[in-house]
Amino acid sequence: MAALLLVNERRRRKSRCFRQRTVHLDDLTDREVISRYRLNKAAIKELEELCRADLSPKTGRSQSIGSMTKVLIGLRFLAKGDFLSEVSDLHGVSKASGAVIVDEFISSVNARLNNIRFPTDRNDIIQLKRTFYQKSRIPNVIGAVDGTLIPIEAPKENEAAYVCRKNFHALNVQAVCDTDMRFTDVVAMWPGSQHDSAIFDACGLKDYLERTGAGMLLGDSGYPLRRYLLTPKLNPTTQQEEEFNKYHSRGRMVIERAFGLLKSRFRCLHRTGGVLQFKPGKCGKVVLACMRLHNLCVNRGVPEPQGVIPEATESTPYILDNPGSEDGNLRDQIVRLF
């Protein structure tokens, strides 16, 4: 009797179904690949080779998921901000497998793709200062700094701290970029309620600039005026000050354009793609992975997606503008150049 029941139970069980994985890069044009995965074929193959050791199957079974499929699943999830179930179905894997693959992919990208580096070589710094001067007519500039809000799911711990000034839960991510919109420094760990100036004061880049005097960053009025952080004049009263503000904005605008391009490439970081449904710590890792992939696109000359999202330019003015201080006098000397 027991044997008969066991046989009937086995008959009622659903037989294992191996889905067909139909996505192959060779079946798509380069334009279609960029539209779906944001990277071109050459960059995807380079990324797969880089991450192969982490993403290769750990089993000898015939239906194991290959490293290229995992790369495509990870890129598609970041690029479109789709539901994980839809991304998994598209590539012929289960939702549970898709969740594991996305986690593996993000960890591998952050471990293997080391392309967010602040310039320290003398020749690189000189070249960077030259390109910023050509754009802004301001000497000694080595980067533009700003913060951007990344929407996330309401966390269970310290929920109120993550409510940003726009009244949604977010991370406040600080980044520095060069004139090519390549990110050179990123801090992706602070809750949305934290002010930009407080994040900068706590970051290691500030200590490096104070210690070395390598150059200046361009920041908006939400940052304090320092000898290594140049902000616009809050209330310009002369033609020279207005000209300075205009060219300062021209140089600083690259970071806002970089944020807009980043969120256009990877819609999981923009509210049109929903919110990141992870804990804040993992959300920060997702942001870092997207920025590393963005830098890979810049290095490889991948075309920008159509309809780049403009980044909001509002900021809370920093009240202590240090007029008459050593920092203020340095800015006044630069203003006189105009």
Coordinates of C-alpha atoms in Angstrom, one line a residue:
M1 CA 0.0 0.0 0.0
A2 CA 2.8 2.4 0.9
A3 CA 4.6 1.6 -2.4
L4 CA 1.4 2.4 -4.3
L5 CA 1.0 5.7 -2.6
L6 CA 4.7 6.6 -3.4
V7 CA 4.1 5.8 -7.0
N8 CA 1.0 8.0 -7.2
E9 CA 2.9 10.8 -5.5
R10 CA 5.7 10.7 -8.0
R11 CA 3.1 10.8 -10.9
R12 CA 1.5 13.9 -9.4
R13 CA 4.9 15.7 -9.2
K14 CA 5.7 18.1 -12.0
S15 CA 8.5 16.9 -14.2
R16 CA 11.6 19.0 -14.4
C17 CA 11.5 21.5 -17.2
F18 CA 14.7 22.9 -18.6
R19 CA 14.0 26.3 -20.3
Q20 CA 15.6 27.2 -23.6
R21 CA 18.1 30.0 -23.3
T22 CA 17.6 31.8 -26.6
V23 CA 19.5 35.1 -26.2
H24 CA 22.7 35.1 -28.2
L25 CA 24.7 38.2 -29.1
D26 CA 25.4 36.9 -32.6
D27 CA 21.7 37.1 -33.4
L28 CA 21.5 40.8 -32.6
T29 CA 23.0 43.9 -34.2
D30 CA 25.3 46.1 -32.2
R31 CA 22.6 48.8 -32.0
E32 CA 20.1 46.2 -30.6
V33 CA 22.7 45.0 -28.1
I34 CA 23.3 48.5 -26.8
S35 CA 19.6 49.1 -26.6
R36 CA 19.0 46.0 -24.5
Y37 CA 22.2 45.8 -22.4
R38 CA 23.8 49.3 -22.7
L39 CA 27.2 47.9 -23.6
N40 CA 28.3 47.0 -27.2
K41 CA 29.3 43.4 -28.1
A42 CA 33.0 44.1 -27.6
A43 CA 32.5 45.5 -24.1
I44 CA 30.2 42.7 -23.1
K45 CA 32.7 40.1 -24.2
E46 CA 35.5 41.9 -22.4
L47 CA 33.3 42.0 -19.3
E48 CA 32.5 38.3 -19.5
E49 CA 36.2 37.4 -19.8
L50 CA 37.0 39.6 -16.8
C51 CA 34.2 38.1 -14.6
R52 CA 34.4 34.5 -15.9
A53 CA 36.2 33.1 -12.9
D54 CA 33.4 34.3 -10.6
L55 CA 30.5 33.5 -12.9
S56 CA 31.5 30.2 -14.5
P57 CA 29.3 27.2 -13.5
K58 CA 30.5 25.5 -10.3
T59 CA 28.9 22.2 -11.4
G60 CA 29.5 19.8 -14.3
R61 CA 25.8 19.4 -15.0
S62 CA 24.7 19.8 -18.6
Q63 CA 22.0 22.4 -17.9
S64 CA 24.2 24.8 -15.8
I65 CA 24.0 28.5 -16.6
G66 CA 27.0 29.8 -18.4
S67 CA 29.0 33.0 -17.6
M68 CA 27.8 34.9 -20.7
T69 CA 24.1 34.3 -19.8
K70 CA 24.8 35.5 -16.3
V71 CA 26.5 38.7 -17.7
L72 CA 23.5 39.3 -19.9
I73 CA 21.0 38.8 -17.1
G74 CA 22.9 41.2 -14.8
L75 CA 23.2 43.9 -17.5
R76 CA 19.6 43.6 -18.5
F77 CA 18.4 44.0 -14.9
L78 CA 20.5 47.1 -14.3
A79 CA 19.8 48.6 -17.7
K80 CA 16.0 48.3 -17.7
G81 CA 15.0 48.3 -14.0
D82 CA 12.5 45.5 -14.9
F83 CA 11.0 43.1 -12.6
L84 CA 13.4 40.3 -11.9
S85 CA 10.8 37.7 -13.0
E86 CA 10.6 39.3 -16.5
V87 CA 14.4 39.4 -16.9
S88 CA 14.7 35.8 -15.8
D89 CA 11.9 34.6 -18.2
L90 CA 13.6 36.5 -21.1
H91 CA 16.9 34.6 -20.6
G92 CA 15.3 31.2 -19.8
V93 CA 16.1 30.9 -16.0
S94 CA 13.9 30.8 -12.9
K95 CA 13.3 33.9 -10.8
A96 CA 15.2 32.3 -7.9
S97 CA 18.2 31.6 -10.2
G98 CA 17.9 35.2 -11.6
A99 CA 18.2 36.7 -8.0
V100 CA 21.3 34.7 -7.3
I101 CA 22.8 35.6 -10.7
V102 CA 22.2 39.3 -10.3
D103 CA 23.9 39.2 -6.8
E104 CA 26.9 37.3 -8.2
F105 CA 27.2 39.7 -11.2
I106 CA 27.2 42.8 -9.0
S107 CA 29.8 41.4 -6.7
S108 CA 32.0 40.3 -9.6
V109 CA 31.8 43.7 -11.3
N110 CA 32.8 45.5 -8.2
A111 CA 35.7 43.1 -7.5
R112 CA 37.0 42.8 -11.0
L113 CA 36.3 46.1 -12.8
N114 CA 38.6 48.6 -11.1
N115 CA 38.1 51.7 -13.2
I116 CA 37.0 54.3 -10.7
R117 CA 40.3 55.9 -9.8
F118 CA 41.1 59.5 -8.8
P119 CA 44.1 60.8 -10.7
T120 CA 47.4 60.8 -8.8
D121 CA 50.0 60.6 -11.6
R122 CA 51.5 64.1 -12.3
N123 CA 51.0 63.9 -16.0
D124 CA 47.4 62.8 -15.7
I125 CA 46.7 65.7 -13.3
I126 CA 48.3 68.2 -15.6
Q127 CA 46.2 66.9 -18.6
L128 CA 43.0 67.0 -16.5
K129 CA 43.7 70.6 -15.4
R130 CA 44.2 71.5 -19.0
T131 CA 40.9 70.0 -20.2
F132 CA 38.9 71.7 -17.4
Y133 CA 40.6 75.0 -18.2
Q134 CA 39.5 74.7 -21.8
K135 CA 36.0 74.2 -20.6
S136 CA 35.7 76.6 -17.7
R137 CA 38.6 79.1 -18.0
I138 CA 39.3 78.3 -14.3
P139 CA 42.8 77.1 -13.5
N140 CA 43.9 74.2 -11.3
V141 CA 40.6 72.2 -11.5
I142 CA 40.8 68.4 -11.4
G143 CA 37.2 67.4 -11.1
A144 CA 33.5 68.4 -10.5
V145 CA 31.7 67.1 -7.5
D146 CA 28.0 66.7 -6.7
G147 CA 25.5 64.4 -5.0
T148 CA 22.5 62.6 -6.6
L149 CA 19.6 60.8 -5.0
I150 CA 19.1 57.1 -5.8
P151 CA 15.5 55.8 -4.9
I152 CA 15.4 52.7 -2.7
E153 CA 12.8 50.7 -0.9
A154 CA 12.0 51.9 2.6
P155 CA 14.5 50.1 4.9
K156 CA 13.3 48.4 8.1
E157 CA 16.0 50.1 10.2
N158 CA 16.4 53.9 10.5
E159 CA 13.7 54.4 8.0
A160 CA 13.3 58.1 8.6
A161 CA 17.0 58.8 7.9
Y162 CA 16.5 57.7 4.3
V163 CA 13.7 60.1 3.5
C164 CA 15.3 62.7 1.2
R165 CA 14.4 66.4 0.7
K166 CA 12.1 65.3 -2.2
N167 CA 10.1 63.1 0.2
F168 CA 11.1 59.6 -1.0
H169 CA 13.5 57.0 0.4
A170 CA 16.9 57.3 -1.2
L171 CA 20.7 57.1 -0.9
N172 CA 22.6 60.3 -1.3
V173 CA 25.5 59.3 -3.6
Q174 CA 28.5 61.7 -3.9
A175 CA 30.6 61.5 -7.1
V176 CA 33.5 63.3 -8.8
C177 CA 33.9 63.2 -12.6
D178 CA 36.3 64.5 -15.3
T179 CA 35.5 66.4 -18.4
D180 CA 34.6 63.1 -20.3
M181 CA 31.9 62.3 -17.6
R182 CA 34.0 59.5 -16.3
F183 CA 33.6 58.9 -12.5
T184 CA 36.9 59.2 -10.6
D185 CA 35.6 59.0 -7.0
V186 CA 32.4 57.7 -5.5
V187 CA 30.8 57.5 -2.0
A188 CA 27.6 55.5 -2.0
M189 CA 26.8 54.8 1.6
W190 CA 24.9 57.7 3.1
P191 CA 21.1 58.0 3.6
G192 CA 19.0 60.4 1.6
S193 CA 18.6 62.9 4.4
Q194 CA 22.3 63.6 4.7
H195 CA 23.5 67.0 3.3
D196 CA 26.0 67.1 0.5
S197 CA 28.4 69.2 2.5
A198 CA 28.4 66.7 5.4
I199 CA 29.1 63.8 3.1
F200 CA 32.1 65.7 1.6
D201 CA 33.5 66.6 5.0
A202 CA 33.5 62.9 6.0
C203 CA 35.0 61.5 2.8
G204 CA 38.7 60.5 2.2
L205 CA 39.0 62.6 -0.9
K206 CA 38.7 65.8 1.2
D207 CA 41.6 64.6 3.4
Y208 CA 43.7 63.8 0.3
L209 CA 43.1 67.3 -1.3
E210 CA 43.9 69.0 2.0
R211 CA 47.1 67.0 2.4
T212 CA 48.5 67.1 -1.1
G213 CA 47.1 70.3 -2.6
A214 CA 46.7 68.5 -5.9
G215 CA 44.1 70.9 -7.2
M216 CA 40.5 72.1 -6.9
L217 CA 37.1 70.6 -7.3
L218 CA 34.1 72.6 -8.7
G219 CA 31.0 72.3 -6.5
D220 CA 27.6 74.0 -6.4
S221 CA 26.4 76.3 -3.6
G222 CA 25.5 73.3 -1.5
Y223 CA 29.2 72.9 -0.6
P224 CA 31.5 75.0 1.6
L225 CA 34.0 77.2 0.0
R226 CA 37.5 75.8 0.5
R227 CA 40.9 76.3 -1.2
Y228 CA 40.4 72.9 -2.8
L229 CA 36.6 73.2 -3.4
L230 CA 35.5 76.2 -5.5
T231 CA 31.9 77.3 -5.3
P232 CA 30.0 80.0 -7.2
K233 CA 29.3 83.5 -5.8
L234 CA 26.0 83.4 -4.1
N235 CA 25.0 87.0 -4.9
P236 CA 27.1 88.3 -7.8
T237 CA 27.2 92.1 -8.0
T238 CA 29.8 92.8 -10.8
Q239 CA 30.2 91.7 -14.4
Q240 CA 33.3 89.8 -13.4
E241 CA 31.4 87.8 -10.8
E242 CA 28.6 87.0 -13.2
E243 CA 31.1 85.8 -15.8
F244 CA 32.9 83.7 -13.2
N245 CA 29.6 82.1 -12.2
K246 CA 28.8 81.4 -15.9
Y247 CA 32.1 79.6 -16.6
H248 CA 32.0 77.9 -13.2
S249 CA 28.6 76.4 -14.1
R250 CA 30.0 75.4 -17.5
G251 CA 32.8 73.4 -15.8
R252 CA 30.6 71.9 -13.0
M253 CA 27.8 70.9 -15.4
V254 CA 29.8 67.8 -16.4
I255 CA 28.9 66.0 -13.2
E256 CA 25.2 66.7 -13.6
R257 CA 25.4 65.5 -17.2
A258 CA 27.2 62.4 -16.0
F259 CA 24.5 61.6 -13.5
G260 CA 21.8 62.0 -16.2
L261 CA 23.7 59.7 -18.5
L262 CA 24.3 57.2 -15.8
K263 CA 20.6 57.0 -14.9
S264 CA 19.6 56.8 -18.6
R265 CA 21.9 53.9 -19.2
F266 CA 20.9 52.1 -16.0
R267 CA 17.2 52.8 -15.3
C268 CA 17.3 50.8 -12.0
L269 CA 18.9 54.0 -10.6
H270 CA 16.0 56.3 -11.7
R271 CA 12.5 56.5 -10.5
T272 CA 11.1 55.6 -13.9
G273 CA 12.7 52.2 -13.4
G274 CA 11.1 51.8 -9.9
V275 CA 13.2 51.6 -6.8
L276 CA 16.1 49.4 -5.7
Q277 CA 14.4 46.7 -3.7
F278 CA 17.4 45.8 -1.6
K279 CA 18.9 46.8 1.8
P280 CA 20.8 50.1 1.7
G281 CA 24.2 48.4 1.9
K282 CA 23.4 46.3 -1.2
C283 CA 21.9 49.3 -3.0
G284 CA 25.2 51.1 -2.6
K285 CA 26.9 48.1 -4.3
V286 CA 24.5 48.2 -7.2
V287 CA 25.2 52.0 -7.6
L288 CA 29.0 51.3 -7.6
A289 CA 28.6 48.5 -10.2
C290 CA 26.5 50.8 -12.5
M291 CA 29.2 53.5 -12.2
R292 CA 31.9 51.1 -13.1
L293 CA 29.9 49.9 -16.1
H294 CA 29.3 53.5 -17.1
N295 CA 33.0 54.2 -17.0
L296 CA 33.5 51.1 -19.2
C297 CA 31.1 52.6 -21.7
V298 CA 33.0 55.9 -21.7
N299 CA 36.3 54.1 -22.1
R300 CA 35.0 52.0 -25.0
G301 CA 33.2 54.9 -26.7
V302 CA 29.7 53.3 -26.4
P303 CA 27.1 55.6 -27.9
E304 CA 24.8 57.4 -25.4
P305 CA 21.2 56.1 -25.2
Q306 CA 18.5 58.2 -26.8
G307 CA 16.6 60.6 -24.6
V308 CA 19.2 61.2 -21.8
I309 CA 17.4 62.1 -18.5
P310 CA 18.4 65.6 -17.3
E311 CA 19.6 65.7 -13.7
A312 CA 17.9 68.1 -11.4
T313 CA 20.2 71.1 -10.6
E314 CA 18.7 72.3 -7.3
S315 CA 20.9 72.7 -4.2
T316 CA 20.6 74.0 -0.7
P317 CA 23.1 77.0 -0.4
Y318 CA 25.8 76.7 2.1
I319 CA 25.4 79.6 4.4
L320 CA 29.0 80.1 5.6
D321 CA 30.5 81.3 2.2
N322 CA 33.7 82.4 3.9
P323 CA 33.9 85.9 2.4
G324 CA 37.1 87.7 3.4
S325 CA 38.8 84.5 4.5
E326 CA 41.8 83.0 2.9
D327 CA 39.5 80.7 0.8
G328 CA 37.3 83.7 -0.2
N329 CA 40.4 85.7 -1.2
L330 CA 41.5 82.8 -3.4
R331 CA 38.2 82.8 -5.2
D332 CA 38.3 86.6 -5.6
Q333 CA 41.7 86.2 -7.3
I334 CA 40.1 83.7 -9.7
V335 CA 37.1 86.1 -10.3
R336 CA 39.5 88.8 -11.3
L337 CA 40.7 86.6 -14.2
F338 CA 37.4 87.2 -15.8

